[in-house]
């Protein structure tokens, strides 16, 4: 056979897989990959079992169970004042990842340009490239990682098709502000630019701050795919279920692809989540739940030589280790796992060029004992 030409020649195994495997190998506390280590709500498990016992085990409708889409519509209107028609503007997906891939596939043609901000979650660039698109990335700088909108303006060309935003942000834990939204609105006004807004951490915003969803702003909402994840909302990342919101003309294109990527998403979990969301506390209580963990972890890190960066949202805490060593972040992360027993993510992994700011990312969606044990080890560094 002729030699296979890779469609993603630069892509290897993701850092999340590498660090989780290393954590397991060396028995390190795994604060690397973003997933909870505590049990999910037993009531939710009961709802899934009930759905299965009630015989909801066959294909769900292509766009998702209507009762779940209605609950999402209700939640979105309540939180952001936006009305999405469950019939035509909400689709249940196999996690945020599939929603992102499908949204990019439905819009990007060869040579279209997509602006992303780095550090960036790892699934954006490969999806753009697979569609023949061109990634235009703008690097943001610590400690604040603010978007320099005048630089974004310079990146825009007549081939710019999409801007990808992520707030709350993984890995930097920053959130978009109203002033960012104003800049964005001014930038895209009268331009044929779509927005992919990765809002999987929408409920994890701290200190009483507001999540600036694209759904709040009609002129942005009209050109946006908004991506959300029940993995985060239900503390169940392994369920791989989420959704996409988009105005009907965009959702129509999204579904053309969605139906051939997964057709539909597993049925019993959709029944369970539709019922579960009727209790608004399950999402309204999330900021306080995670803020307590954030504060506890930050108090612990204060006792170490790591320097805390701000954390406004998401379940990640970044730290700078300049006072400890000048090793590369990947080397230091490996040493930290092997010698001190704590696995983290080196943030250079979120930059195409591997930009190393000597910053590590910890996930604090963990039991208090796990965080305490990790801090005890980090104090020794
Ligand atoms: N976007 C961001 C920023 C994420 O951190 C994640 C999950 N780590 C996803 C998307 C994917 O979400 P899901 O697990 O629902 O596919």
Short mmCIF file of C-alpha atoms in Angstrom, two decimals, residues 56-279:
data_model
loop_
_atom_site.label_atom_id
_atom_site.label_comp_id
_atom_site.label_asym_id
_atom_site.label_seq_id
_atom_site.Cartn_x
_atom_site.Cartn_y
_atom_site.Cartn_z
CA UNK A 56 -35.70 4.19 27.35
CA UNK A 57 -32.88 2.29 25.72
CA UNK A 58 -33.32 2.90 22.01
CA UNK A 59 -32.26 5.77 19.74
CA UNK A 60 -33.11 9.25 20.95
CA UNK A 61 -34.32 11.74 18.33
CA UNK A 62 -31.44 13.06 16.22
CA UNK A 63 -31.41 16.52 17.86
CA UNK A 64 -31.96 15.12 21.35
CA UNK A 65 -34.88 14.41 23.64
CA UNK A 66 -37.34 17.29 23.40
CA UNK A 67 -37.92 17.39 27.17
CA UNK A 68 -34.19 17.94 27.71
CA UNK A 69 -34.03 20.60 25.01
CA UNK A 70 -36.97 22.35 26.67
CA UNK A 71 -35.20 22.37 30.03
CA UNK A 72 -32.11 23.83 28.37
CA UNK A 73 -34.26 26.48 26.70
CA UNK A 74 -35.77 27.36 30.04
CA UNK A 75 -32.37 27.55 31.76
CA UNK A 76 -30.89 29.70 29.00
CA UNK A 77 -33.79 32.15 29.10
CA UNK A 78 -33.70 32.34 32.89
CA UNK A 79 -29.94 32.89 33.09
CA UNK A 80 -29.22 34.96 30.00
CA UNK A 81 -32.59 36.26 28.82
CA UNK A 82 -32.21 34.55 25.44
CA UNK A 83 -34.98 32.56 23.81
CA UNK A 84 -33.86 29.49 21.87
CA UNK A 85 -36.46 27.37 20.15
CA UNK A 86 -35.93 23.78 21.38
CA UNK A 87 -37.23 22.43 18.07
CA UNK A 88 -34.78 24.24 15.85
CA UNK A 89 -32.05 25.91 17.91
CA UNK A 90 -30.88 23.43 20.56
CA UNK A 91 -29.07 20.15 19.86
CA UNK A 92 -27.85 17.56 22.37
CA UNK A 93 -24.30 16.43 21.62
CA UNK A 94 -21.81 13.82 22.77
CA UNK A 95 -20.07 16.32 25.04
CA UNK A 96 -18.70 19.77 24.35
CA UNK A 97 -15.97 18.27 22.19
CA UNK A 98 -18.37 16.93 19.57
CA UNK A 99 -20.34 20.18 19.60
CA UNK A 100 -17.12 22.13 18.93
CA UNK A 101 -16.03 19.78 16.14
CA UNK A 102 -19.44 19.85 14.51
CA UNK A 103 -19.79 23.64 14.75
CA UNK A 104 -16.38 24.13 13.13
CA UNK A 105 -17.17 21.54 10.43
CA UNK A 106 -20.44 23.19 9.57
CA UNK A 107 -18.92 26.61 8.89
CA UNK A 108 -15.29 26.24 7.84
CA UNK A 109 -14.36 25.71 4.21
CA UNK A 110 -10.81 25.30 2.86
CA UNK A 111 -8.70 28.45 3.37
CA UNK A 112 -11.18 30.08 5.74
CA UNK A 113 -9.38 31.70 8.64
CA UNK A 114 -10.29 31.15 12.27
CA UNK A 115 -8.97 33.30 15.10
CA UNK A 116 -8.18 31.50 18.34
CA UNK A 117 -6.56 32.75 21.52
CA UNK A 118 -3.67 30.85 23.06
CA UNK A 119 -3.30 29.25 25.50
CA UNK A 120 -6.19 27.37 23.89
CA UNK A 121 -8.06 24.18 24.67
CA UNK A 122 -6.58 21.52 22.46
CA UNK A 123 -9.48 20.52 20.22
CA UNK A 124 -9.98 23.78 18.32
CA UNK A 125 -6.95 23.85 16.02
CA UNK A 126 -7.12 20.21 14.80
CA UNK A 127 -10.80 20.59 13.85
CA UNK A 128 -10.05 23.78 11.91
CA UNK A 129 -7.16 22.11 10.08
CA UNK A 130 -9.17 19.00 9.23
CA UNK A 131 -11.66 21.26 7.45
CA UNK A 132 -8.80 22.83 5.48
CA UNK A 133 -9.10 26.03 7.49
CA UNK A 134 -6.24 28.22 8.64
CA UNK A 135 -5.60 28.84 12.33
CA UNK A 136 -4.75 32.45 13.19
CA UNK A 137 -3.72 32.46 16.79
CA UNK A 138 -3.10 35.33 19.14
CA UNK A 139 -1.02 34.59 22.21
CA UNK A 140 -2.21 36.05 25.51
CA UNK A 141 0.30 36.85 28.21
CA UNK A 142 0.27 36.05 31.91
CA UNK A 143 -0.56 36.99 34.56
CA UNK A 144 -3.85 38.48 33.26
CA UNK A 145 -4.14 36.92 29.79
CA UNK A 146 -6.29 39.85 28.63
CA UNK A 147 -7.27 39.91 24.97
CA UNK A 148 -5.61 42.81 23.16
CA UNK A 149 -8.49 43.68 20.85
CA UNK A 150 -6.41 45.99 18.68
CA UNK A 151 -4.24 42.94 17.88
CA UNK A 152 -7.35 40.92 17.04
CA UNK A 153 -8.40 43.67 14.64
CA UNK A 154 -5.04 43.34 12.88
CA UNK A 155 -5.58 39.59 12.43
CA UNK A 156 -8.87 40.04 10.63
CA UNK A 157 -8.82 39.64 6.87
CA UNK A 158 -11.47 39.10 4.23
CA UNK A 159 -11.00 35.37 4.80
CA UNK A 160 -11.76 35.49 8.55
CA UNK A 161 -14.76 33.26 9.06
CA UNK A 162 -14.84 32.57 12.77
CA UNK A 163 -13.54 33.65 16.16
CA UNK A 164 -13.37 31.06 18.93
CA UNK A 165 -13.83 32.25 22.49
CA UNK A 166 -13.71 30.31 25.74
CA UNK A 167 -15.05 31.81 28.95
CA UNK A 168 -14.52 30.80 31.73
CA UNK A 169 -11.20 29.87 30.27
CA UNK A 170 -9.25 26.66 30.37
CA UNK A 171 -6.40 26.77 31.40
CA UNK A 172 -6.07 30.36 32.63
CA UNK A 173 -9.31 30.66 34.70
CA UNK A 174 -9.97 34.14 33.26
CA UNK A 175 -13.45 35.25 32.22
CA UNK A 176 -14.62 37.61 29.50
CA UNK A 177 -15.70 41.00 30.83
CA UNK A 178 -18.38 43.37 29.53
CA UNK A 179 -15.64 45.46 28.01
CA UNK A 180 -14.37 42.40 26.08
CA UNK A 181 -17.90 41.84 24.82
CA UNK A 182 -18.17 45.48 23.71
CA UNK A 183 -14.87 45.23 21.85
CA UNK A 184 -15.96 41.99 20.21
CA UNK A 185 -19.30 43.47 19.17
CA UNK A 186 -17.60 46.48 17.59
CA UNK A 187 -15.14 44.20 15.83
CA UNK A 188 -17.62 41.85 14.18
CA UNK A 189 -20.27 44.44 13.40
CA UNK A 190 -20.94 44.48 9.63
CA UNK A 191 -18.51 41.57 9.12
CA UNK A 192 -19.36 38.01 8.07
CA UNK A 193 -17.67 36.50 11.09
CA UNK A 194 -19.21 33.72 13.15
CA UNK A 195 -18.46 33.06 16.79
CA UNK A 196 -17.88 29.74 18.46
CA UNK A 197 -18.28 30.36 22.16
CA UNK A 198 -17.01 27.52 24.33
CA UNK A 199 -18.96 28.04 27.55
CA UNK A 200 -18.55 24.60 29.10
CA UNK A 201 -17.63 26.24 32.44
CA UNK A 202 -20.58 28.67 32.33
CA UNK A 203 -21.68 27.78 35.88
CA UNK A 204 -18.21 28.01 37.39
CA UNK A 205 -17.82 31.77 37.84
CA UNK A 206 -16.73 33.09 41.22
CA UNK A 207 -16.95 36.08 43.55
CA UNK A 208 -20.43 37.02 42.35
CA UNK A 209 -19.17 37.87 38.86
CA UNK A 210 -21.41 37.42 35.85
CA UNK A 211 -20.87 34.88 33.08
CA UNK A 212 -20.81 36.88 29.85
CA UNK A 213 -22.57 34.36 27.64
CA UNK A 214 -22.92 35.29 23.99
CA UNK A 215 -26.59 34.48 24.59
CA UNK A 216 -26.97 37.75 26.53
CA UNK A 217 -26.21 39.92 23.48
CA UNK A 218 -28.68 39.56 20.58
CA UNK A 219 -26.31 40.88 17.91
CA UNK A 220 -23.63 38.37 19.00
CA UNK A 221 -26.07 35.58 19.76
CA UNK A 222 -27.30 35.74 16.15
CA UNK A 223 -23.88 34.72 14.84
CA UNK A 224 -22.84 32.33 17.64
CA UNK A 225 -22.63 28.64 18.29
CA UNK A 226 -22.64 28.29 22.07
CA UNK A 227 -21.25 25.05 23.47
CA UNK A 228 -22.05 23.64 26.93
CA UNK A 229 -21.27 20.42 28.77
CA UNK A 230 -23.25 18.30 31.21
CA UNK A 231 -19.93 16.71 32.10
CA UNK A 232 -19.20 19.88 34.05
CA UNK A 233 -22.74 20.67 35.20
CA UNK A 234 -23.36 17.14 36.56
CA UNK A 235 -19.75 16.49 37.75
CA UNK A 236 -19.82 13.53 35.35
CA UNK A 237 -17.19 14.11 32.68
CA UNK A 238 -17.34 10.44 31.66
CA UNK A 239 -20.91 10.74 30.44
CA UNK A 240 -19.81 12.78 27.43
CA UNK A 241 -23.03 14.67 26.98
CA UNK A 242 -23.49 18.36 26.24
CA UNK A 243 -25.31 20.64 23.87
CA UNK A 244 -25.06 23.37 21.31
CA UNK A 245 -27.21 26.50 21.00
CA UNK A 246 -27.39 28.41 17.72
CA UNK A 247 -29.92 30.42 15.75
CA UNK A 248 -31.98 28.23 13.41
CA UNK A 249 -30.08 29.05 10.20
CA UNK A 250 -26.80 27.96 11.81
CA UNK A 251 -28.31 25.01 13.67
CA UNK A 252 -29.70 23.68 10.42
CA UNK A 253 -26.15 23.34 9.06
CA UNK A 254 -24.89 22.00 12.39
CA UNK A 255 -27.48 19.20 12.38
CA UNK A 256 -26.66 18.20 8.79
CA UNK A 257 -23.26 17.15 10.13
CA UNK A 258 -24.29 16.09 13.63
CA UNK A 259 -26.58 13.41 12.20
CA UNK A 260 -23.65 11.72 10.46
CA UNK A 261 -21.16 12.14 13.28
CA UNK A 262 -23.23 10.56 16.07
CA UNK A 263 -26.81 10.65 14.77
CA UNK A 264 -28.02 10.92 18.38
CA UNK A 265 -26.73 10.77 21.94
CA UNK A 266 -27.44 8.07 24.54
CA UNK A 267 -31.09 8.07 25.59
CA UNK A 268 -31.30 7.21 29.32
CA UNK A 269 -28.96 10.01 30.37
CA UNK A 270 -31.04 12.48 28.41
CA UNK A 271 -34.18 11.41 30.30
CA UNK A 272 -32.31 11.63 33.59
CA UNK A 273 -30.78 15.06 32.98
CA UNK A 274 -34.10 16.46 31.72
CA UNK A 275 -35.64 15.52 35.07
CA UNK A 276 -32.60 16.58 37.09
CA UNK A 277 -32.51 20.10 35.63
CA UNK A 278 -36.02 20.77 36.96
CA UNK A 279 -34.26 21.47 40.23
#
